[in-house]
Every structure is written in C-alpha cells, then in structure tokens.
Amino acid sequence: MAVLAREEPRPMAMPNKMELTLPLLKLVSERQISIQEATTRLAKMFNLSASEQAEMLASGKGRFYDRVGWARVYLRQAGLVDLPRRGHLRITKQGKGLLAEGPQRIDMRTLQRFPEFRAFMDRSAKTGRYVSSRIGVVTVPDPEQQRASDADVVATEATLHTEIQYRLLKLGADLGLSTWVARNDRSRSFGRERFANMPNLVSELPLQFDMVTNRIIELIDVLWLDGRSIAAAFEIESTTSIYSGLLRMSDLAAMQPNIKIRLFLVAPEARRAKVMQEINRPTFSRFSPAVNEICRYISFERLSEEIERATPHIRHLKPSFIEEIAESCAFDADSES
C-alpha cells in the first residue's frame, strides 16, 4: 500500500484586525496572556508562513503584530479585556458575557453595542487627532485619556494624515502614474521615506489651467497624474473640520465646471456621517454639477485594507480600482446603504 506524504497545512491569508478580535478574545478567556504570546499563537492558528510573519510596514512595524495590536485596542476600548500589567491581557466580565453569546465574529456593529467603545469613537471623531504607534494606527484623545492608555499607544512622529498621503502616493506610483503631493507637504516623511524622494513624484504640475486654478490644485493633498491630465484628486480629512478640503473641491468645480477629474474625500470611518452631512449642504450643492455628485468617499480603514489585499497583484490593476472601492457622497445614492 502506498504511503501518502502528509500535506503541510497551507498558509491562510493574513487576517485583518477585525478578523483577529474574536480569536484574540478567546485566547484571553483561557488565562491571562502576554500580547507577545497571543501574537505567536494567533500566527500559528492562522497558519501564517515565516515570511508573512516577517512582513514589515513602511513605518518599521511588523504587519501582523500591528494588526494584533489593533484588535487589542478595540477589545480594550469596548471593555472586553483589561491590562492587569504592562503587555498582558485579561478578559473582563463583559468579555465573558460576549463569548457566552457564541458570536461567529466580532465586527464594528458588535463593538458599538458597548458604551465604552461608542465613547471612544466619539472622542476620536471630536478630537480628530491620530498617531501611528507600534500597535497600529490609533486615535489619541485628550491628554488625560492618553496618559490612561499609555500601555496601548506609543506615539511616533507620523500622523495618520501623513500615513494616508504616503499610501496614496505609493499606490499611484505602483499603478504606473505620476503623483503630486500638496506643495506645503513635500518635506514630510512616513517611516523611513521622505515624500520628496518617492518614485514618480513630480516637482511641477502640468500647466493646463489658469493661475488661480493651479494654485488651488497645488494645495490638494494628493494627485495622480496620467501624462498631463489629472487622473484623480484626493483630500484627506483627519481633523475636526472638513471644510478646507471641501472648499478646494468646490472651488475647483466652480472654476472648471467641465472638469473631468475623479475627486475623492478620504476620512476615518468614524467620520463618515459627518462627511456625508457636510458635503450635502446647500453651500456645496449650488454648482453644476454639485460637489456631492462628482466627489466620492473612501474610509481610511477600507483604503488600507484594500491596498494590502491588492499588493500581490498591484501592477496588474488599473487606476479605476480606486473608484471601485469608493462610495457616492449623494444622499440619494449608495451613501445611504
């Protein structure tokens, strides 16, 4: 009888932060556990290869460790786990109660059930201040709240706004396009990479508009360029007010009513409702076409996850990929779904 060789388990796709929340909570329910041990056990649970576990973000953090850190923050902010000592997790009564329900997964809707998590998201939306840390991109509340969550957050110099700019610049270059970053942001850097030194970044815009229009365009956060044409324009809104980006978009629409540029507002998922409310104000609807008709919305979270999912075959994608992951800003369209 032939002896069949035992098949090695195939590596699974690297889970995102939300896919890690339930497995992490289950691990913590067994006993108090260190975040390092939890990361190791989760990597084994998802059959991650050594190369996947070694993947690094541009900021120098391990990609998988970063995602486990996100899951930890979400569970803690929902009151499902606490930190009995530095670097260790312990399940709470609330966490045990959730597991007793036998959930198939933990998503944002699940977390929003808990007042602590809703308060966390409200603080995030109000302050609009973000940093990247060794555990991922997290919001930083007021100083008192930040001191209370020092175990979760180790701030670096990069803001989330800068990180999203970097991701869009890199994505544009990977898609074979030239890119432009707002003139006043050229000196910024993310991780070890300075914007001014990024591939495909142009130092001057094609002069196809009048001087006033060009001044507006030069201040847009990120542009993708296809030859002398603007393929896409992105305004990144991580602060409390979203008016600066909307005003640039509306000015552009007013001065160039026949313009054929894909316009995108990129903001945290927690601020989606605010973005939709503001862009549908009469102030931004008096032009033809209205700003909400020509501008689409992408959340930070969706953008990051879709880029990571597309990375293995990024050079085979077309620039229209970005429009496929965006949603309409018009209230009567898919923004209500």
PDB file of C-alpha atoms in Angstrom, residues 36-245:
ATOM      1  CA  GLN A  36       3.660  38.542  22.561  1.00  0.00           C
ATOM      2  CA  GLU A  37       2.389  35.024  23.307  1.00  0.00           C
ATOM      3  CA  ALA A  38      -1.018  35.897  21.872  1.00  0.00           C
ATOM      4  CA  THR A  39       0.606  37.115  18.646  1.00  0.00           C
ATOM      5  CA  THR A  40       2.623  33.908  18.321  1.00  0.00           C
ATOM      6  CA  ARG A  41      -0.394  31.676  18.945  1.00  0.00           C
ATOM      7  CA  LEU A  42      -2.591  33.648  16.540  1.00  0.00           C
ATOM      8  CA  ALA A  43       0.043  33.370  13.810  1.00  0.00           C
ATOM      9  CA  LYS A  44       0.056  29.594  14.312  1.00  0.00           C
ATOM     10  CA  MET A  45      -3.755  29.487  14.409  1.00  0.00           C
ATOM     11  CA  PHE A  46      -3.943  31.212  11.007  1.00  0.00           C
ATOM     12  CA  ASN A  47      -1.070  29.114   9.582  1.00  0.00           C
ATOM     13  CA  LEU A  48       0.949  32.198   8.684  1.00  0.00           C
ATOM     14  CA  SER A  49       4.227  31.445   6.952  1.00  0.00           C
ATOM     15  CA  ALA A  50       7.537  32.701   8.313  1.00  0.00           C
ATOM     16  CA  SER A  51       7.729  35.254   5.501  1.00  0.00           C
ATOM     17  CA  GLU A  52       4.238  36.562   6.291  1.00  0.00           C
ATOM     18  CA  GLN A  53       5.117  36.893   9.958  1.00  0.00           C
ATOM     19  CA  ALA A  54       8.240  38.813   8.961  1.00  0.00           C
ATOM     20  CA  GLU A  55       6.383  41.317   6.754  1.00  0.00           C
ATOM     21  CA  MET A  56       7.058  44.892   7.782  1.00  0.00           C
ATOM     22  CA  LEU A  57       5.099  48.109   7.335  1.00  0.00           C
ATOM     23  CA  ALA A  58       6.820  51.171   5.907  1.00  0.00           C
ATOM     24  CA  SER A  59       6.969  52.560   9.445  1.00  0.00           C
ATOM     25  CA  GLY A  60       9.183  49.639  10.511  1.00  0.00           C
ATOM     26  CA  LYS A  61       6.493  47.774  12.498  1.00  0.00           C
ATOM     27  CA  GLY A  62       5.652  44.125  11.914  1.00  0.00           C
ATOM     28  CA  ARG A  63       2.464  43.947   9.840  1.00  0.00           C
ATOM     29  CA  PHE A  64       0.875  41.058  11.760  1.00  0.00           C
ATOM     30  CA  TYR A  65       1.911  42.367  15.180  1.00  0.00           C
ATOM     31  CA  ASP A  66       0.414  45.703  14.143  1.00  0.00           C
ATOM     32  CA  ARG A  67      -2.942  44.063  13.377  1.00  0.00           C
ATOM     33  CA  VAL A  68      -2.992  42.130  16.635  1.00  0.00           C
ATOM     34  CA  GLY A  69      -2.346  45.464  18.348  1.00  0.00           C
ATOM     35  CA  TRP A  70      -5.378  46.984  16.611  1.00  0.00           C
ATOM     36  CA  ALA A  71      -7.520  44.077  17.832  1.00  0.00           C
ATOM     37  CA  ARG A  72      -6.211  44.562  21.362  1.00  0.00           C
ATOM     38  CA  VAL A  73      -7.060  48.270  21.342  1.00  0.00           C
ATOM     39  CA  TYR A  74     -10.601  47.635  20.104  1.00  0.00           C
ATOM     40  CA  LEU A  75     -11.244  44.920  22.692  1.00  0.00           C
ATOM     41  CA  ARG A  76      -9.905  47.072  25.490  1.00  0.00           C
ATOM     42  CA  GLN A  77     -11.822  50.174  24.453  1.00  0.00           C
ATOM     43  CA  ALA A  78     -15.014  48.073  24.396  1.00  0.00           C
ATOM     44  CA  GLY A  79     -14.318  46.922  27.959  1.00  0.00           C
ATOM     45  CA  LEU A  80     -13.899  43.286  26.888  1.00  0.00           C
ATOM     46  CA  VAL A  81     -10.311  42.962  28.147  1.00  0.00           C
ATOM     47  CA  ASP A  82      -8.149  44.931  30.539  1.00  0.00           C
ATOM     48  CA  LEU A  83      -4.422  45.252  31.231  1.00  0.00           C
ATOM     49  CA  PRO A  84      -3.541  43.787  34.646  1.00  0.00           C
ATOM     50  CA  ARG A  85       0.101  44.626  33.964  1.00  0.00           C
ATOM     51  CA  ARG A  86       2.142  46.012  31.118  1.00  0.00           C
ATOM     52  CA  GLY A  87       1.985  43.928  27.962  1.00  0.00           C
ATOM     53  CA  HIS A  88      -0.572  41.438  29.344  1.00  0.00           C
ATOM     54  CA  LEU A  89      -4.282  40.960  28.676  1.00  0.00           C
ATOM     55  CA  ARG A  90      -7.071  39.636  30.889  1.00  0.00           C
ATOM     56  CA  ILE A  91     -10.701  39.048  29.963  1.00  0.00           C
ATOM     57  CA  THR A  92     -13.353  41.077  31.798  1.00  0.00           C
ATOM     58  CA  LYS A  93     -16.830  40.104  32.943  1.00  0.00           C
ATOM     59  CA  GLN A  94     -18.170  41.942  29.906  1.00  0.00           C
ATOM     60  CA  GLY A  95     -15.855  39.957  27.646  1.00  0.00           C
ATOM     61  CA  LYS A  96     -17.005  36.665  29.179  1.00  0.00           C
ATOM     62  CA  GLY A  97     -20.604  37.725  28.660  1.00  0.00           C
ATOM     63  CA  LEU A  98     -19.999  38.361  24.967  1.00  0.00           C
ATOM     64  CA  LEU A  99     -18.323  34.976  24.466  1.00  0.00           C
ATOM     65  CA  ALA A 100     -21.243  33.294  26.242  1.00  0.00           C
ATOM     66  CA  GLU A 101     -23.452  34.515  23.387  1.00  0.00           C
ATOM     67  CA  GLY A 102     -21.437  32.352  20.971  1.00  0.00           C
ATOM     68  CA  PRO A 103     -20.654  35.077  18.397  1.00  0.00           C
ATOM     69  CA  GLN A 104     -19.388  33.957  14.982  1.00  0.00           C
ATOM     70  CA  ARG A 105     -17.311  37.116  14.662  1.00  0.00           C
ATOM     71  CA  ILE A 106     -16.747  40.472  16.301  1.00  0.00           C
ATOM     72  CA  ASP A 107     -17.233  43.445  13.980  1.00  0.00           C
ATOM     73  CA  MET A 108     -17.785  47.166  14.422  1.00  0.00           C
ATOM     74  CA  ARG A 109     -21.508  46.625  14.946  1.00  0.00           C
ATOM     75  CA  THR A 110     -20.715  44.257  17.823  1.00  0.00           C
ATOM     76  CA  LEU A 111     -18.293  46.711  19.409  1.00  0.00           C
ATOM     77  CA  GLN A 112     -20.746  49.593  19.052  1.00  0.00           C
ATOM     78  CA  ARG A 113     -23.058  47.785  21.477  1.00  0.00           C
ATOM     79  CA  PHE A 114     -20.773  48.789  24.332  1.00  0.00           C
ATOM     80  CA  PRO A 115     -20.978  52.361  25.703  1.00  0.00           C
ATOM     81  CA  GLU A 116     -17.226  52.419  26.350  1.00  0.00           C
ATOM     82  CA  PHE A 117     -16.471  51.794  22.691  1.00  0.00           C
ATOM     83  CA  ARG A 118     -19.032  54.344  21.482  1.00  0.00           C
ATOM     84  CA  ALA A 119     -17.441  56.912  23.800  1.00  0.00           C
ATOM     85  CA  PHE A 120     -14.024  56.016  22.396  1.00  0.00           C
ATOM     86  CA  MET A 121     -15.251  56.558  18.827  1.00  0.00           C
ATOM     87  CA  ASP A 122     -16.942  59.830  19.794  1.00  0.00           C
ATOM     88  CA  ARG A 123     -13.709  61.122  21.338  1.00  0.00           C
ATOM     89  CA  SER A 124     -11.870  60.115  18.185  1.00  0.00           C
ATOM     90  CA  ALA A 125     -14.289  61.997  15.950  1.00  0.00           C
ATOM     91  CA  LYS A 126     -14.253  65.120  18.132  1.00  0.00           C
ATOM     92  CA  THR A 127     -10.504  65.427  18.589  1.00  0.00           C
ATOM     93  CA  GLY A 128      -9.609  64.292  15.096  1.00  0.00           C
ATOM     94  CA  ARG A 129      -6.048  63.664  16.294  1.00  0.00           C
ATOM     95  CA  TYR A 130      -4.328  60.471  15.241  1.00  0.00           C
ATOM     96  CA  VAL A 131      -0.889  58.941  15.510  1.00  0.00           C
ATOM     97  CA  SER A 132       0.761  55.791  14.286  1.00  0.00           C
ATOM     98  CA  SER A 133       2.157  53.589  17.005  1.00  0.00           C
ATOM     99  CA  ARG A 134       3.845  50.260  17.478  1.00  0.00           C
ATOM    100  CA  ILE A 135       0.368  48.735  17.723  1.00  0.00           C
ATOM    101  CA  GLY A 136      -1.046  50.385  14.650  1.00  0.00           C
ATOM    102  CA  VAL A 137      -2.975  53.484  13.780  1.00  0.00           C
ATOM    103  CA  VAL A 138      -4.952  54.582  16.808  1.00  0.00           C
ATOM    104  CA  THR A 139      -6.708  57.720  17.898  1.00  0.00           C
ATOM    105  CA  VAL A 140      -5.284  59.893  20.627  1.00  0.00           C
ATOM    106  CA  PRO A 141      -7.901  61.516  22.880  1.00  0.00           C
ATOM    107  CA  ASP A 142      -7.202  64.372  25.280  1.00  0.00           C
ATOM    108  CA  PRO A 143      -4.016  64.335  27.452  1.00  0.00           C
ATOM    109  CA  GLU A 144      -5.765  62.716  30.434  1.00  0.00           C
ATOM    110  CA  GLN A 145      -7.115  59.919  28.263  1.00  0.00           C
ATOM    111  CA  GLN A 146      -3.758  59.494  26.567  1.00  0.00           C
ATOM    112  CA  ARG A 147      -1.963  59.057  29.892  1.00  0.00           C
ATOM    113  CA  ALA A 148      -4.551  56.436  30.829  1.00  0.00           C
ATOM    114  CA  SER A 149      -3.893  54.496  27.639  1.00  0.00           C
ATOM    115  CA  ASP A 150      -0.081  54.701  27.561  1.00  0.00           C
ATOM    116  CA  ALA A 151       0.050  50.921  27.633  1.00  0.00           C
ATOM    117  CA  ASP A 152      -1.772  50.890  24.295  1.00  0.00           C
ATOM    118  CA  VAL A 153      -0.220  53.836  22.477  1.00  0.00           C
ATOM    119  CA  VAL A 154       3.410  54.605  21.762  1.00  0.00           C
ATOM    120  CA  ALA A 155       3.294  57.665  19.545  1.00  0.00           C
ATOM    121  CA  THR A 156       5.638  58.250  16.632  1.00  0.00           C
ATOM    122  CA  GLU A 157       6.086  61.425  14.595  1.00  0.00           C
ATOM    123  CA  ALA A 158       3.871  60.281  11.716  1.00  0.00           C
ATOM    124  CA  THR A 159       0.251  61.399  11.805  1.00  0.00           C
ATOM    125  CA  LEU A 160      -2.468  59.341  10.211  1.00  0.00           C
ATOM    126  CA  HIS A 161      -2.946  62.093   7.634  1.00  0.00           C
ATOM    127  CA  THR A 162       0.681  61.660   6.607  1.00  0.00           C
ATOM    128  CA  GLU A 163       0.356  57.881   6.516  1.00  0.00           C
ATOM    129  CA  ILE A 164      -2.667  58.039   4.215  1.00  0.00           C
ATOM    130  CA  GLN A 165      -0.848  60.526   1.976  1.00  0.00           C
ATOM    131  CA  TYR A 166       2.055  58.081   1.803  1.00  0.00           C
ATOM    132  CA  ARG A 167      -0.225  55.160   0.959  1.00  0.00           C
ATOM    133  CA  LEU A 168      -1.914  57.108  -1.845  1.00  0.00           C
ATOM    134  CA  LEU A 169       1.399  58.325  -3.267  1.00  0.00           C
ATOM    135  CA  LYS A 170       2.839  54.811  -3.239  1.00  0.00           C
ATOM    136  CA  LEU A 171      -0.348  53.318  -4.687  1.00  0.00           C
ATOM    137  CA  GLY A 172      -0.361  55.848  -7.518  1.00  0.00           C
ATOM    138  CA  ALA A 173       3.275  55.085  -8.341  1.00  0.00           C
ATOM    139  CA  ASP A 174       2.628  51.325  -8.176  1.00  0.00           C
ATOM    140  CA  LEU A 175      -0.213  51.809 -10.665  1.00  0.00           C
ATOM    141  CA  GLY A 176       2.259  53.430 -13.066  1.00  0.00           C
ATOM    142  CA  LEU A 177       1.060  57.012 -12.580  1.00  0.00           C
ATOM    143  CA  SER A 178       2.952  60.162 -11.735  1.00  0.00           C
ATOM    144  CA  THR A 179       1.993  61.705  -8.396  1.00  0.00           C
ATOM    145  CA  TRP A 180       1.820  65.093  -6.718  1.00  0.00           C
ATOM    146  CA  VAL A 181       1.713  65.915  -3.019  1.00  0.00           C
ATOM    147  CA  ALA A 182       0.495  69.286  -1.706  1.00  0.00           C
ATOM    148  CA  ARG A 183       3.364  71.737  -2.080  1.00  0.00           C
ATOM    149  CA  ASN A 184       3.409  72.541   1.633  1.00  0.00           C
ATOM    150  CA  ASP A 185       3.663  68.811   2.486  1.00  0.00           C
ATOM    151  CA  ARG A 186       6.668  67.883   0.343  1.00  0.00           C
ATOM    152  CA  SER A 187       9.058  67.936   3.305  1.00  0.00           C
ATOM    153  CA  ARG A 188       7.028  65.337   5.213  1.00  0.00           C
ATOM    154  CA  SER A 189       8.074  61.728   5.581  1.00  0.00           C
ATOM    155  CA  PHE A 190       6.492  58.480   6.671  1.00  0.00           C
ATOM    156  CA  GLY A 191       8.580  55.756   8.214  1.00  0.00           C
ATOM    157  CA  ARG A 192      11.958  55.977   6.519  1.00  0.00           C
ATOM    158  CA  GLU A 193      10.707  57.511   3.286  1.00  0.00           C
ATOM    159  CA  ARG A 194      10.622  61.223   2.538  1.00  0.00           C
ATOM    160  CA  PHE A 195       7.792  62.344   0.263  1.00  0.00           C
ATOM    161  CA  ALA A 196      10.120  64.417  -1.913  1.00  0.00           C
ATOM    162  CA  ASN A 197      12.177  61.302  -2.702  1.00  0.00           C
ATOM    163  CA  MET A 198       9.294  58.970  -3.545  1.00  0.00           C
ATOM    164  CA  PRO A 199       9.231  57.428  -7.039  1.00  0.00           C
ATOM    165  CA  ASN A 200       7.113  59.095  -9.737  1.00  0.00           C
ATOM    166  CA  LEU A 201       6.599  62.261  -7.650  1.00  0.00           C
ATOM    167  CA  VAL A 202       6.671  65.328  -9.900  1.00  0.00           C
ATOM    168  CA  SER A 203       8.028  68.684  -8.789  1.00  0.00           C
ATOM    169  CA  GLU A 204       5.830  70.787 -11.078  1.00  0.00           C
ATOM    170  CA  LEU A 205       2.244  70.380 -12.256  1.00  0.00           C
ATOM    171  CA  PRO A 206       1.337  70.399 -15.954  1.00  0.00           C
ATOM    172  CA  LEU A 207       0.192  73.935 -16.769  1.00  0.00           C
ATOM    173  CA  GLN A 208      -3.195  73.252 -18.349  1.00  0.00           C
ATOM    174  CA  PHE A 209      -5.266  75.596 -16.153  1.00  0.00           C
ATOM    175  CA  ASP A 210      -5.209  79.289 -15.335  1.00  0.00           C
ATOM    176  CA  MET A 211      -3.016  80.544 -12.496  1.00  0.00           C
ATOM    177  CA  VAL A 212      -5.794  80.688  -9.871  1.00  0.00           C
ATOM    178  CA  THR A 213      -6.958  77.135 -10.606  1.00  0.00           C
ATOM    179  CA  ASN A 214      -3.393  75.873 -10.464  1.00  0.00           C
ATOM    180  CA  ARG A 215      -2.930  77.448  -7.035  1.00  0.00           C
ATOM    181  CA  ILE A 216      -5.980  75.555  -5.777  1.00  0.00           C
ATOM    182  CA  ILE A 217      -4.802  72.289  -7.309  1.00  0.00           C
ATOM    183  CA  GLU A 218      -1.299  72.663  -5.851  1.00  0.00           C
ATOM    184  CA  LEU A 219      -2.774  72.522  -2.329  1.00  0.00           C
ATOM    185  CA  ILE A 220      -4.794  69.332  -2.847  1.00  0.00           C
ATOM    186  CA  ASP A 221      -3.342  66.597  -0.624  1.00  0.00           C
ATOM    187  CA  VAL A 222      -2.544  64.033  -3.329  1.00  0.00           C
ATOM    188  CA  LEU A 223      -2.933  63.964  -7.111  1.00  0.00           C
ATOM    189  CA  TRP A 224      -2.490  61.097  -9.530  1.00  0.00           C
ATOM    190  CA  LEU A 225      -1.312  62.233 -12.958  1.00  0.00           C
ATOM    191  CA  ASP A 226      -1.601  60.419 -16.274  1.00  0.00           C
ATOM    192  CA  GLY A 227       0.633  62.365 -18.615  1.00  0.00           C
ATOM    193  CA  ARG A 228      -0.572  65.977 -18.474  1.00  0.00           C
ATOM    194  CA  SER A 229      -4.001  65.004 -17.157  1.00  0.00           C
ATOM    195  CA  ILE A 230      -5.118  64.649 -13.541  1.00  0.00           C
ATOM    196  CA  ALA A 231      -6.397  61.089 -13.138  1.00  0.00           C
ATOM    197  CA  ALA A 232      -7.578  61.505  -9.531  1.00  0.00           C
ATOM    198  CA  ALA A 233      -7.502  64.068  -6.713  1.00  0.00           C
ATOM    199  CA  PHE A 234      -7.611  63.178  -3.008  1.00  0.00           C
ATOM    200  CA  GLU A 235      -8.392  65.337   0.010  1.00  0.00           C
ATOM    201  CA  ILE A 236      -7.565  63.647   3.316  1.00  0.00           C
ATOM    202  CA  GLU A 237      -9.639  64.784   6.273  1.00  0.00           C
ATOM    203  CA  SER A 238      -8.479  63.602   9.698  1.00  0.00           C
ATOM    204  CA  THR A 239      -9.173  66.808  11.615  1.00  0.00           C
ATOM    205  CA  THR A 240     -12.355  68.085  13.237  1.00  0.00           C
ATOM    206  CA  SER A 241     -13.216  70.403  10.341  1.00  0.00           C
ATOM    207  CA  ILE A 242     -13.526  69.054   6.817  1.00  0.00           C
ATOM    208  CA  TYR A 243     -14.192  72.434   5.238  1.00  0.00           C
ATOM    209  CA  SER A 244     -10.714  73.094   3.846  1.00  0.00           C
ATOM    210  CA  GLY A 245     -10.811  70.060   1.573  1.00  0.00           C
TER     211      GLY A 245
END
